[in-house]
Amino acid sequence: MKSKASPPWLKPTVDYVPLVVFLVAYETRGLMVATGALMATTLVALLLSLVVARRLPMVPLVTAVIVGVFGGLTLWFNDDTFIKLKPTIIYCLFAAALGIGLLRGKPLLKAVIGDALPLDDDGWRSLSLRFTFFFLAMAVANEVIRRVLTTEMWVLWKVPGSIVLTFVFILTQTGLIRRHRLPDGEKAD
């Protein structure tokens, strides 16, 4: 099956609709139902991506596997610990992947978003390092919040709190992006 360009609505749909469904289900039916709803909508979002773009994007695919495993454990054992661990594990995986890429001299962010954001090599290294530390900080924050606060507070941290914090972090990177942006039409090696 040949990959084709994705319509602009697809990525936000795949990334955020499962989280919105999770939040609505949590508020109306509780964490266990919300966990099942998250698992189902994540799978539907991946299938939508496969049908529309004829490919499965790596980050949502990895996230879906982790949602499936930890959501399944949550439902099987009727224990919310597993679903609350999921963000920590995802953040740690992202940090590890970015960190290993940096150690190997191949910033993975460039491979993921390089076409949309033309930066020089120093910019990719700096941005990848910053995202590595950001994901580690998010993992620590999730661990503190899940252990110290109530489930309701954890859900608010997860949706919308961590999403808003991620957008704020990205906005704080605009100075670095401006300094290292390549002129229009130019691509990094």
Coordinates of C-alpha atoms in Angstrom, one line a residue:
M1 CA 0.0 0.0 0.0
K2 CA 1.5 3.3 -1.1
S3 CA 1.7 6.2 1.4
K4 CA 0.1 9.5 0.4
A5 CA 0.1 13.0 1.8
S6 CA -2.1 13.3 4.9
P7 CA -4.9 15.9 5.0
P8 CA -4.2 18.6 7.6
W9 CA -7.1 17.4 9.9
L10 CA -5.8 13.8 10.3
K11 CA -2.9 14.4 12.7
P12 CA -4.9 16.4 15.2
T13 CA -7.7 13.9 15.0
V14 CA -5.4 10.9 15.6
D15 CA -3.5 12.7 18.4
Y16 CA -6.3 14.5 20.3
V17 CA -9.7 12.8 19.7
P18 CA -8.9 9.8 21.9
L19 CA -7.9 12.1 24.7
V20 CA -11.1 14.2 24.4
V21 CA -13.1 10.9 24.4
F22 CA -11.1 9.8 27.5
L23 CA -11.9 13.0 29.4
V24 CA -15.6 13.0 28.5
A25 CA -15.9 9.3 29.4
Y26 CA -14.1 9.9 32.7
E27 CA -16.4 12.8 33.6
T28 CA -19.5 10.9 32.8
R29 CA -18.7 7.3 33.5
G30 CA -15.5 7.0 35.5
L31 CA -11.9 5.9 34.9
M32 CA -12.5 2.3 33.9
V33 CA -15.0 3.2 31.2
A34 CA -12.7 6.1 30.1
T35 CA -9.8 3.6 29.8
G36 CA -11.8 1.3 27.6
A37 CA -13.0 4.3 25.5
L38 CA -9.3 5.5 25.2
M39 CA -8.3 2.1 24.0
A40 CA -11.1 1.9 21.4
T41 CA -10.7 5.4 20.1
T42 CA -7.0 5.1 19.8
L43 CA -7.4 2.0 17.7
V44 CA -10.1 3.7 15.5
A45 CA -7.8 6.7 15.1
L46 CA -5.0 4.4 13.9
L47 CA -7.3 2.7 11.5
L48 CA -8.4 6.1 10.2
S49 CA -4.8 7.0 9.6
L50 CA -4.2 3.8 7.7
V51 CA -7.3 4.3 5.5
V52 CA -6.8 8.0 4.8
A53 CA -3.0 8.3 4.6
R54 CA -2.3 4.6 3.9
R55 CA 0.3 4.5 6.6
L56 CA 0.6 4.1 10.4
P57 CA 2.6 7.0 11.9
M58 CA 5.3 5.7 14.3
V59 CA 4.5 7.8 17.4
P60 CA 0.7 7.1 17.4
L61 CA 1.5 3.5 16.8
V62 CA 3.8 3.2 19.7
T63 CA 1.4 5.1 21.9
A64 CA -1.4 2.8 20.8
V65 CA 0.6 -0.3 21.8
I66 CA 1.3 1.2 25.2
V67 CA -2.4 2.3 25.6
G68 CA -3.4 -1.2 24.7
V69 CA -1.1 -2.9 27.1
F70 CA -1.5 -0.6 30.1
G71 CA -5.2 0.0 29.4
G72 CA -5.7 -3.7 29.2
L73 CA -3.9 -4.2 32.5
T74 CA -6.0 -1.5 34.1
L75 CA -9.2 -3.2 33.1
W76 CA -8.0 -6.7 33.8
F77 CA -6.8 -6.0 37.3
N78 CA -9.3 -3.2 37.9
D79 CA -6.4 -1.1 39.1
D80 CA -5.8 2.5 37.9
T81 CA -2.1 2.4 38.5
F82 CA -1.4 1.0 35.1
I83 CA -3.2 3.7 33.1
K84 CA -1.6 6.3 35.3
L85 CA 1.9 4.8 34.5
K86 CA 1.3 5.0 30.7
P87 CA 2.3 8.7 30.4
T88 CA 5.4 8.2 32.4
I89 CA 6.5 5.3 30.2
I90 CA 5.7 7.2 26.9
Y91 CA 7.6 10.3 28.1
C92 CA 10.6 8.1 29.1
L93 CA 10.5 6.3 25.7
F94 CA 10.4 9.6 23.9
A95 CA 13.3 11.0 26.0
A96 CA 15.3 7.8 25.5
A97 CA 14.7 7.8 21.7
L98 CA 15.7 11.4 21.4
G99 CA 18.7 11.0 23.7
I100 CA 20.0 7.9 21.9
G101 CA 19.6 9.7 18.6
L102 CA 21.7 12.6 19.9
L103 CA 24.4 10.2 21.2
R104 CA 24.5 8.7 17.7
G105 CA 24.7 12.1 16.1
K106 CA 21.3 11.7 14.4
P107 CA 18.7 14.0 16.0
L108 CA 15.4 12.0 15.6
L109 CA 13.3 15.2 15.7
K110 CA 14.8 16.1 12.3
A111 CA 13.6 12.8 10.9
V112 CA 10.1 13.3 12.4
I113 CA 9.4 16.9 11.6
G114 CA 12.4 18.0 9.4
D115 CA 10.3 18.6 6.3
A116 CA 7.9 21.0 8.2
L117 CA 10.7 22.8 10.1
P118 CA 13.9 23.4 8.2
L119 CA 16.7 23.9 10.8
D120 CA 20.4 23.7 10.6
D121 CA 22.2 20.8 12.4
D122 CA 23.0 22.8 15.5
G123 CA 19.3 23.8 15.8
W124 CA 18.2 20.1 15.5
R125 CA 20.7 19.1 18.2
S126 CA 19.6 21.9 20.6
L127 CA 15.9 21.3 20.0
S128 CA 16.3 17.5 20.5
L129 CA 18.2 18.0 23.7
R130 CA 15.6 20.4 25.0
F131 CA 12.8 18.0 24.1
T132 CA 14.7 15.1 25.8
F133 CA 14.9 17.1 29.1
F134 CA 11.3 18.2 28.7
F135 CA 10.0 14.6 28.3
L136 CA 12.1 13.6 31.3
A137 CA 10.6 16.4 33.3
M138 CA 7.1 15.4 32.2
A139 CA 7.7 11.8 33.3
V140 CA 8.8 13.0 36.7
A141 CA 5.8 15.3 37.0
N142 CA 3.4 12.5 36.0
E143 CA 5.0 10.3 38.7
V144 CA 4.7 12.9 41.4
I145 CA 1.1 13.8 40.4
R146 CA -0.1 10.2 40.2
R147 CA 1.3 9.4 43.6
V148 CA 0.4 12.5 45.5
L149 CA -2.9 13.8 44.0
T150 CA -6.3 12.2 43.5
T151 CA -7.3 10.4 40.3
E152 CA -9.5 13.4 39.4
M153 CA -6.5 15.7 39.7
W154 CA -4.3 13.3 37.7
V155 CA -7.0 13.2 34.9
L156 CA -6.9 17.0 34.8
W157 CA -3.1 16.9 34.7
K158 CA -3.2 14.5 31.8
V159 CA -6.0 16.2 29.8
P160 CA -5.7 19.2 29.4
G161 CA -2.8 20.0 31.7
S162 CA 0.0 18.1 30.1
I163 CA -1.2 19.1 26.6
V164 CA -1.3 22.8 27.5
L165 CA 2.2 22.5 29.1
T166 CA 3.5 20.9 26.0
F167 CA 2.2 23.7 23.8
V168 CA 3.7 26.3 26.1
F169 CA 7.0 24.5 26.0
I170 CA 6.9 24.4 22.2
L171 CA 6.1 28.1 22.1
T172 CA 9.2 28.8 24.3
Q173 CA 11.3 27.2 21.6
T174 CA 10.5 29.9 19.0
G175 CA 13.6 31.8 19.7
L176 CA 15.8 28.8 19.0
I177 CA 13.8 27.9 15.9
R178 CA 14.2 31.5 14.6
R179 CA 18.0 31.5 15.2
H180 CA 18.5 28.2 13.5
R181 CA 15.9 28.3 10.7
L182 CA 17.3 27.7 7.2
P183 CA 16.3 30.2 4.5
D184 CA 13.3 29.3 2.5
G185 CA 13.9 26.5 0.0
E186 CA 17.2 25.4 1.7
K187 CA 17.4 22.0 3.4
A188 CA 19.8 20.7 5.9
D189 CA 22.0 17.7 5.0

